[in-house]
PDB file of C-alpha atoms in Angstrom:
ATOM      1  CA  UNK A   1      -8.227  21.006 -26.522  1.00  0.00           C
ATOM      2  CA  UNK A   2     -10.802  18.809 -25.749  1.00  0.00           C
ATOM      3  CA  UNK A   3     -13.685  16.706 -27.309  1.00  0.00           C
ATOM      4  CA  UNK A   4     -16.156  18.560 -29.365  1.00  0.00           C
ATOM      5  CA  UNK A   5     -19.452  16.009 -27.922  1.00  0.00           C
ATOM      6  CA  UNK A   6     -19.458  18.902 -24.676  1.00  0.00           C
ATOM      7  CA  UNK A   7     -19.638  22.509 -26.881  1.00  0.00           C
ATOM      8  CA  UNK A   8     -22.167  20.437 -28.888  1.00  0.00           C
ATOM      9  CA  UNK A   9     -24.432  19.468 -26.039  1.00  0.00           C
ATOM     10  CA  UNK A  10     -24.470  23.963 -24.874  1.00  0.00           C
ATOM     11  CA  UNK A  11     -25.405  24.635 -28.879  1.00  0.00           C
ATOM     12  CA  UNK A  12     -28.251  22.061 -28.612  1.00  0.00           C
ATOM     13  CA  UNK A  13     -26.382  20.234 -32.102  1.00  0.00           C
ATOM     14  CA  UNK A  14     -26.874  16.651 -31.792  1.00  0.00           C
ATOM     15  CA  UNK A  15     -29.013  14.322 -30.132  1.00  0.00           C
ATOM     16  CA  UNK A  16     -28.041  15.529 -27.797  1.00  0.00           C
ATOM     17  CA  UNK A  17     -30.202  18.941 -27.695  1.00  0.00           C
ATOM     18  CA  UNK A  18     -32.042  19.003 -24.564  1.00  0.00           C
ATOM     19  CA  UNK A  19     -29.284  18.987 -22.590  1.00  0.00           C
ATOM     20  CA  UNK A  20     -27.647  21.703 -24.637  1.00  0.00           C
ATOM     21  CA  UNK A  21     -31.136  23.640 -24.226  1.00  0.00           C
ATOM     22  CA  UNK A  22     -30.620  23.530 -20.436  1.00  0.00           C
ATOM     23  CA  UNK A  23     -26.751  24.139 -20.090  1.00  0.00           C
ATOM     24  CA  UNK A  24     -27.074  27.139 -21.865  1.00  0.00           C
ATOM     25  CA  UNK A  25     -30.000  28.553 -20.089  1.00  0.00           C
ATOM     26  CA  UNK A  26     -27.548  27.554 -16.631  1.00  0.00           C
ATOM     27  CA  UNK A  27     -24.453  30.102 -18.726  1.00  0.00           C
ATOM     28  CA  UNK A  28     -27.077  32.425 -19.008  1.00  0.00           C
ATOM     29  CA  UNK A  29     -28.796  32.387 -15.862  1.00  0.00           C
ATOM     30  CA  UNK A  30     -24.989  32.218 -14.187  1.00  0.00           C
ATOM     31  CA  UNK A  31     -23.516  35.570 -16.396  1.00  0.00           C
ATOM     32  CA  UNK A  32     -27.414  37.124 -14.819  1.00  0.00           C
ATOM     33  CA  UNK A  33     -26.194  35.956 -11.758  1.00  0.00           C
ATOM     34  CA  UNK A  34     -22.674  37.041 -11.883  1.00  0.00           C
ATOM     35  CA  UNK A  35     -23.619  40.794 -12.981  1.00  0.00           C
ATOM     36  CA  UNK A  36     -26.513  40.730  -9.890  1.00  0.00           C
ATOM     37  CA  UNK A  37     -23.734  40.132  -7.501  1.00  0.00           C
ATOM     38  CA  UNK A  38     -21.422  42.218  -9.137  1.00  0.00           C
ATOM     39  CA  UNK A  39     -24.207  45.401  -9.520  1.00  0.00           C
ATOM     40  CA  UNK A  40     -24.894  44.243  -4.939  1.00  0.00           C
ATOM     41  CA  UNK A  41     -20.739  44.502  -4.835  1.00  0.00           C
ATOM     42  CA  UNK A  42     -21.359  42.053  -3.653  1.00  0.00           C
ATOM     43  CA  UNK A  43     -18.063  39.856  -4.110  1.00  0.00           C
ATOM     44  CA  UNK A  44     -19.415  36.375  -1.685  1.00  0.00           C
ATOM     45  CA  UNK A  45     -22.342  35.673  -4.453  1.00  0.00           C
ATOM     46  CA  UNK A  46     -19.836  36.405  -7.556  1.00  0.00           C
ATOM     47  CA  UNK A  47     -17.045  34.518  -6.001  1.00  0.00           C
ATOM     48  CA  UNK A  48     -19.889  31.709  -5.996  1.00  0.00           C
ATOM     49  CA  UNK A  49     -20.841  32.221  -9.708  1.00  0.00           C
ATOM     50  CA  UNK A  50     -17.169  32.485 -11.443  1.00  0.00           C
ATOM     51  CA  UNK A  51     -16.723  28.897  -9.434  1.00  0.00           C
ATOM     52  CA  UNK A  52     -19.756  27.351 -11.087  1.00  0.00           C
ATOM     53  CA  UNK A  53     -18.993  28.822 -14.522  1.00  0.00           C
ATOM     54  CA  UNK A  54     -15.870  27.090 -13.871  1.00  0.00           C
ATOM     55  CA  UNK A  55     -17.046  24.391 -13.142  1.00  0.00           C
ATOM     56  CA  UNK A  56     -19.480  24.546 -16.224  1.00  0.00           C
ATOM     57  CA  UNK A  57     -16.714  25.096 -18.170  1.00  0.00           C
ATOM     58  CA  UNK A  58     -14.927  22.718 -17.434  1.00  0.00           C
ATOM     59  CA  UNK A  59     -17.561  20.241 -18.118  1.00  0.00           C
ATOM     60  CA  UNK A  60     -17.952  21.538 -21.081  1.00  0.00           C
ATOM     61  CA  UNK A  61     -14.256  20.866 -21.922  1.00  0.00           C
ATOM     62  CA  UNK A  62     -13.434  24.451 -22.224  1.00  0.00           C
ATOM     63  CA  UNK A  63     -10.469  24.337 -19.930  1.00  0.00           C
ATOM     64  CA  UNK A  64      -9.360  27.838 -20.901  1.00  0.00           C
ATOM     65  CA  UNK A  65     -12.171  29.155 -20.317  1.00  0.00           C
ATOM     66  CA  UNK A  66     -13.022  27.927 -17.066  1.00  0.00           C
ATOM     67  CA  UNK A  67      -9.225  27.954 -15.449  1.00  0.00           C
ATOM     68  CA  UNK A  68     -10.055  32.245 -15.996  1.00  0.00           C
ATOM     69  CA  UNK A  69     -13.220  31.617 -13.854  1.00  0.00           C
ATOM     70  CA  UNK A  70     -11.499  29.800 -11.032  1.00  0.00           C
ATOM     71  CA  UNK A  71      -8.684  32.410 -10.953  1.00  0.00           C
ATOM     72  CA  UNK A  72     -10.918  35.230 -10.761  1.00  0.00           C
ATOM     73  CA  UNK A  73     -12.896  33.334  -8.077  1.00  0.00           C
ATOM     74  CA  UNK A  74     -10.155  32.236  -6.042  1.00  0.00           C
ATOM     75  CA  UNK A  75      -8.349  35.573  -5.757  1.00  0.00           C
ATOM     76  CA  UNK A  76     -11.719  37.188  -4.773  1.00  0.00           C
ATOM     77  CA  UNK A  77     -11.756  34.462  -1.989  1.00  0.00           C
ATOM     78  CA  UNK A  78      -8.614  35.200  -0.667  1.00  0.00           C
ATOM     79  CA  UNK A  79      -9.264  38.937  -0.604  1.00  0.00           C
ATOM     80  CA  UNK A  80     -12.479  37.654   1.869  1.00  0.00           C
ATOM     81  CA  UNK A  81      -9.957  35.378   3.440  1.00  0.00           C
ATOM     82  CA  UNK A  82     -12.057  32.188   3.278  1.00  0.00           C
ATOM     83  CA  UNK A  83      -9.593  30.129   2.856  1.00  0.00           C
ATOM     84  CA  UNK A  84     -11.770  27.164   2.859  1.00  0.00           C
ATOM     85  CA  UNK A  85     -13.420  27.876  -0.836  1.00  0.00           C
ATOM     86  CA  UNK A  86      -9.761  29.305  -1.970  1.00  0.00           C
ATOM     87  CA  UNK A  87      -8.463  25.611  -0.992  1.00  0.00           C
ATOM     88  CA  UNK A  88     -11.381  23.571  -3.574  1.00  0.00           C
ATOM     89  CA  UNK A  89     -10.874  26.630  -5.636  1.00  0.00           C
ATOM     90  CA  UNK A  90      -7.149  25.617  -5.871  1.00  0.00           C
ATOM     91  CA  UNK A  91      -8.143  21.848  -6.200  1.00  0.00           C
ATOM     92  CA  UNK A  92     -10.844  22.730  -8.920  1.00  0.00           C
ATOM     93  CA  UNK A  93      -8.105  23.853 -10.698  1.00  0.00           C
ATOM     94  CA  UNK A  94      -5.425  21.309  -9.972  1.00  0.00           C
ATOM     95  CA  UNK A  95      -7.871  18.527 -11.404  1.00  0.00           C
ATOM     96  CA  UNK A  96      -8.025  20.559 -14.714  1.00  0.00           C
ATOM     97  CA  UNK A  97      -4.261  20.801 -15.495  1.00  0.00           C
ATOM     98  CA  UNK A  98      -3.881  17.176 -15.073  1.00  0.00           C
ATOM     99  CA  UNK A  99      -6.941  17.170 -17.768  1.00  0.00           C
ATOM    100  CA  UNK A 100      -4.356  18.415 -19.708  1.00  0.00           C
ATOM    101  CA  UNK A 101      -1.619  17.235 -19.637  1.00  0.00           C
ATOM    102  CA  UNK A 102       0.174  19.816 -17.130  1.00  0.00           C
ATOM    103  CA  UNK A 103       1.166  17.697 -14.433  1.00  0.00           C
ATOM    104  CA  UNK A 104       4.244  19.310 -12.754  1.00  0.00           C
ATOM    105  CA  UNK A 105       1.347  22.926 -12.481  1.00  0.00           C
ATOM    106  CA  UNK A 106      -1.375  20.293 -11.416  1.00  0.00           C
ATOM    107  CA  UNK A 107       0.726  18.800  -8.558  1.00  0.00           C
ATOM    108  CA  UNK A 108       1.792  22.446  -7.611  1.00  0.00           C
ATOM    109  CA  UNK A 109      -1.634  23.444  -7.130  1.00  0.00           C
ATOM    110  CA  UNK A 110      -2.397  20.295  -5.215  1.00  0.00           C
ATOM    111  CA  UNK A 111       0.379  20.885  -3.653  1.00  0.00           C
ATOM    112  CA  UNK A 112      -0.124  23.622  -2.249  1.00  0.00           C
ATOM    113  CA  UNK A 113      -4.173  23.514  -1.504  1.00  0.00           C
ATOM    114  CA  UNK A 114      -3.365  20.756   0.869  1.00  0.00           C
ATOM    115  CA  UNK A 115      -0.407  22.589   2.781  1.00  0.00           C
ATOM    116  CA  UNK A 116      -3.440  25.024   2.741  1.00  0.00           C
ATOM    117  CA  UNK A 117      -5.534  22.496   3.918  1.00  0.00           C
ATOM    118  CA  UNK A 118      -2.980  20.979   7.064  1.00  0.00           C
ATOM    119  CA  UNK A 119      -2.438  25.034   7.745  1.00  0.00           C
ATOM    120  CA  UNK A 120      -4.887  26.173   8.516  1.00  0.00           C
ATOM    121  CA  UNK A 121      -7.392  23.466   9.807  1.00  0.00           C
ATOM    122  CA  UNK A 122      -5.158  23.375  12.305  1.00  0.00           C
ATOM    123  CA  UNK A 123      -3.437  19.522  14.005  1.00  0.00           C
ATOM    124  CA  UNK A 124      -5.652  16.178  13.264  1.00  0.00           C
ATOM    125  CA  UNK A 125      -6.676  14.299  15.852  1.00  0.00           C
ATOM    126  CA  UNK A 126      -6.137  10.308  16.610  1.00  0.00           C
ATOM    127  CA  UNK A 127      -9.442   9.135  17.235  1.00  0.00           C
ATOM    128  CA  UNK A 128      -7.725   8.078  20.790  1.00  0.00           C
ATOM    129  CA  UNK A 129      -8.208  10.332  21.935  1.00  0.00           C
ATOM    130  CA  UNK A 130     -11.526  11.642  20.938  1.00  0.00           C
ATOM    131  CA  UNK A 131     -12.567   7.867  22.798  1.00  0.00           C
ATOM    132  CA  UNK A 132     -13.194   9.509  26.013  1.00  0.00           C
ATOM    133  CA  UNK A 133     -15.964  12.008  24.654  1.00  0.00           C
ATOM    134  CA  UNK A 134     -17.753   9.428  22.290  1.00  0.00           C
ATOM    135  CA  UNK A 135     -20.622   8.332  23.864  1.00  0.00           C
ATOM    136  CA  UNK A 136     -24.556   7.582  23.138  1.00  0.00           C
ATOM    137  CA  UNK A 137     -25.693   8.724  26.119  1.00  0.00           C
ATOM    138  CA  UNK A 138     -26.851   5.333  27.521  1.00  0.00           C
ATOM    139  CA  UNK A 139     -23.703   4.114  27.599  1.00  0.00           C
ATOM    140  CA  UNK A 140     -19.809   4.153  29.244  1.00  0.00           C
ATOM    141  CA  UNK A 141     -17.721   5.917  25.691  1.00  0.00           C
ATOM    142  CA  UNK A 142     -15.227   2.291  24.590  1.00  0.00           C
ATOM    143  CA  UNK A 143     -12.020   2.274  27.285  1.00  0.00           C
ATOM    144  CA  UNK A 144      -9.337   4.609  26.293  1.00  0.00           C
ATOM    145  CA  UNK A 145      -6.523   2.267  24.147  1.00  0.00           C
ATOM    146  CA  UNK A 146      -2.818   3.741  24.548  1.00  0.00           C
ATOM    147  CA  UNK A 147      -2.542   3.614  20.292  1.00  0.00           C
ATOM    148  CA  UNK A 148      -4.688   3.524  17.779  1.00  0.00           C
ATOM    149  CA  UNK A 149      -8.202   2.875  17.445  1.00  0.00           C
ATOM    150  CA  UNK A 150     -10.002   0.453  20.710  1.00  0.00           C
ATOM    151  CA  UNK A 151     -11.013  -2.647  19.208  1.00  0.00           C
ATOM    152  CA  UNK A 152     -15.013  -3.407  20.651  1.00  0.00           C
TER     153      UNK A 152
END
């Protein structure tokens, strides 16, 4: 599936055992946090930890495990109505699929992410629309340009 070096880091094998021990502690702490948030019924905390675990497993090259955690995080974020966090998880999933060489699936996730960004955040403002409102407190705003960015 991937390079075995990240797995060696986690198990403490090889020259980088110190980093491996730190990653192993981080995984243990994340699993403990996941259990605690679950006991408390804190879905946002659970989703955050699942996303962090997904990132950690991605770093270690364990893409299947990473995707499983990210999919769970995305489901919770959607259930909570947290579209921004869900968008970010979609982008992370797309990156993982691209790393695995599954480019069509990656593209579908990236397209979904972009569509969601533009749907949720509304129309974008151009800089020329904002220039009447820009001031540093001491000076007048720059003149409004009919198109593009004003040159001062």
